[in-house]
């Protein structure tokens, strides 16, 4: 955390975030342990390359889900989950896709890359 590397996440959240909710994330959220730095956040389509979760997330027919791509510079405990919960959209699934220059791009489940 002290090096403040950019970390990118894909988060599947419950409900459909409105632009004001996404703007709140982009401005920084006030959590119990203090305010967060602003996050880069965009709504994205479900990634086609993402492996199925085992066990699957809970599915509710009446509540839609959306995927967000977030980039943060901090590394607090469960920070992304707490941020999305603070705007009223709990995280159902979370995948860290990038830390600094290292990313999952081009890797299949179970594959690895020597650094």
Short mmCIF file of C-alpha atoms in Angstrom, two decimals:
data_model
loop_
_atom_site.label_atom_id
_atom_site.label_comp_id
_atom_site.label_asym_id
_atom_site.label_seq_id
_atom_site.Cartn_x
_atom_site.Cartn_y
_atom_site.Cartn_z
CA UNK A 1 0.00 0.00 0.00
CA UNK A 2 2.78 2.50 0.73
CA UNK A 3 3.87 2.46 -2.92
CA UNK A 4 0.38 3.42 -4.06
CA UNK A 5 0.39 1.22 -7.13
CA UNK A 6 -2.76 1.40 -9.20
CA UNK A 7 -4.95 -1.65 -8.69
CA UNK A 8 -7.76 -2.42 -11.13
CA UNK A 9 -10.78 -4.53 -10.25
CA UNK A 10 -13.88 -5.90 -11.92
CA UNK A 11 -16.76 -5.84 -9.48
CA UNK A 12 -20.19 -7.35 -10.05
CA UNK A 13 -22.57 -5.27 -7.96
CA UNK A 14 -26.17 -5.74 -6.96
CA UNK A 15 -28.63 -3.37 -8.62
CA UNK A 16 -28.10 -0.74 -11.29
CA UNK A 17 -25.88 2.15 -10.15
CA UNK A 18 -27.06 5.58 -11.23
CA UNK A 19 -24.55 8.17 -12.49
CA UNK A 20 -24.64 9.96 -9.12
CA UNK A 21 -23.47 6.76 -7.39
CA UNK A 22 -20.59 6.34 -9.82
CA UNK A 23 -19.68 10.00 -9.36
CA UNK A 24 -19.55 9.46 -5.59
CA UNK A 25 -16.98 6.69 -6.12
CA UNK A 26 -15.03 8.93 -8.49
CA UNK A 27 -14.98 11.71 -5.89
CA UNK A 28 -14.03 9.52 -2.94
CA UNK A 29 -16.23 7.80 -0.37
CA UNK A 30 -16.24 8.44 3.36
CA UNK A 31 -15.76 5.11 5.14
CA UNK A 32 -15.56 4.38 8.87
CA UNK A 33 -11.75 4.50 8.75
CA UNK A 34 -11.69 7.79 6.82
CA UNK A 35 -12.23 9.07 3.30
CA UNK A 36 -10.92 7.16 0.29
CA UNK A 37 -8.95 8.66 -2.54
CA UNK A 38 -10.93 9.21 -5.73
CA UNK A 39 -11.37 6.08 -7.86
CA UNK A 40 -11.60 5.73 -11.61
CA UNK A 41 -14.86 3.89 -12.23
CA UNK A 42 -16.80 2.92 -15.35
CA UNK A 43 -19.68 0.57 -15.97
CA UNK A 44 -18.68 -2.31 -18.28
CA UNK A 45 -20.29 -5.36 -19.84
CA UNK A 46 -19.75 -8.75 -18.24
CA UNK A 47 -16.33 -9.95 -19.36
CA UNK A 48 -16.50 -12.89 -21.77
CA UNK A 49 -13.15 -14.29 -20.59
CA UNK A 50 -14.15 -14.56 -16.93
CA UNK A 51 -14.27 -18.08 -15.54
CA UNK A 52 -17.42 -19.34 -13.79
CA UNK A 53 -17.47 -18.88 -10.03
CA UNK A 54 -17.67 -21.98 -7.85
CA UNK A 55 -19.96 -21.79 -5.95
CA UNK A 56 -22.01 -19.40 -8.10
CA UNK A 57 -23.12 -16.06 -6.66
CA UNK A 58 -26.62 -15.75 -5.30
CA UNK A 59 -29.07 -14.92 -8.07
CA UNK A 60 -32.27 -12.98 -7.51
CA UNK A 61 -34.72 -12.77 -10.38
CA UNK A 62 -36.01 -9.31 -9.40
CA UNK A 63 -32.64 -7.65 -8.73
CA UNK A 64 -30.33 -7.06 -11.71
CA UNK A 65 -26.55 -6.93 -11.44
CA UNK A 66 -23.99 -4.75 -13.20
CA UNK A 67 -20.23 -4.88 -13.66
CA UNK A 68 -17.95 -1.99 -12.73
CA UNK A 69 -14.27 -1.50 -13.50
CA UNK A 70 -12.59 0.36 -10.66
CA UNK A 71 -9.04 1.62 -10.30
CA UNK A 72 -7.79 2.61 -6.85
CA UNK A 73 -4.42 3.64 -5.41
CA UNK A 74 -5.00 2.55 -1.82
CA UNK A 75 -4.98 -0.93 -0.36
CA UNK A 76 -7.28 -0.91 2.62
CA UNK A 77 -8.91 -4.07 3.93
CA UNK A 78 -11.91 -4.98 1.74
CA UNK A 79 -11.88 -1.44 0.35
CA UNK A 80 -13.70 -2.02 -2.94
CA UNK A 81 -16.42 -4.05 -1.23
CA UNK A 82 -16.89 -1.33 1.40
CA UNK A 83 -16.95 1.42 -1.23
CA UNK A 84 -19.65 -0.23 -3.34
CA UNK A 85 -21.69 -1.03 -0.22
CA UNK A 86 -21.47 2.63 0.81
CA UNK A 87 -23.22 3.69 -2.40
CA UNK A 88 -25.93 1.07 -1.88
CA UNK A 89 -24.68 -1.58 -4.31
CA UNK A 90 -23.02 -4.50 -2.50
CA UNK A 91 -20.32 -6.41 -4.35
CA UNK A 92 -21.33 -9.93 -5.38
CA UNK A 93 -18.12 -10.87 -7.18
CA UNK A 94 -14.73 -9.19 -7.20
CA UNK A 95 -11.71 -9.93 -9.42
CA UNK A 96 -8.45 -7.97 -9.23
CA UNK A 97 -7.28 -7.75 -12.83
CA UNK A 98 -4.22 -5.54 -12.51
CA UNK A 99 -1.58 -4.33 -10.03
CA UNK A 100 0.76 -1.70 -11.39
CA UNK A 101 2.18 -3.08 -14.65
CA UNK A 102 1.08 -6.69 -13.98
CA UNK A 103 -2.27 -7.82 -15.34
CA UNK A 104 -4.31 -10.94 -16.04
CA UNK A 105 -4.56 -10.03 -19.72
CA UNK A 106 -3.90 -13.03 -21.92
CA UNK A 107 -3.87 -15.56 -19.02
CA UNK A 108 -6.29 -18.45 -18.82
CA UNK A 109 -7.46 -19.89 -15.48
CA UNK A 110 -4.59 -21.87 -13.95
CA UNK A 111 -1.94 -20.26 -16.16
CA UNK A 112 0.86 -18.12 -14.77
CA UNK A 113 3.57 -15.82 -16.04
CA UNK A 114 7.09 -15.58 -14.60
CA UNK A 115 8.07 -12.02 -13.70
#
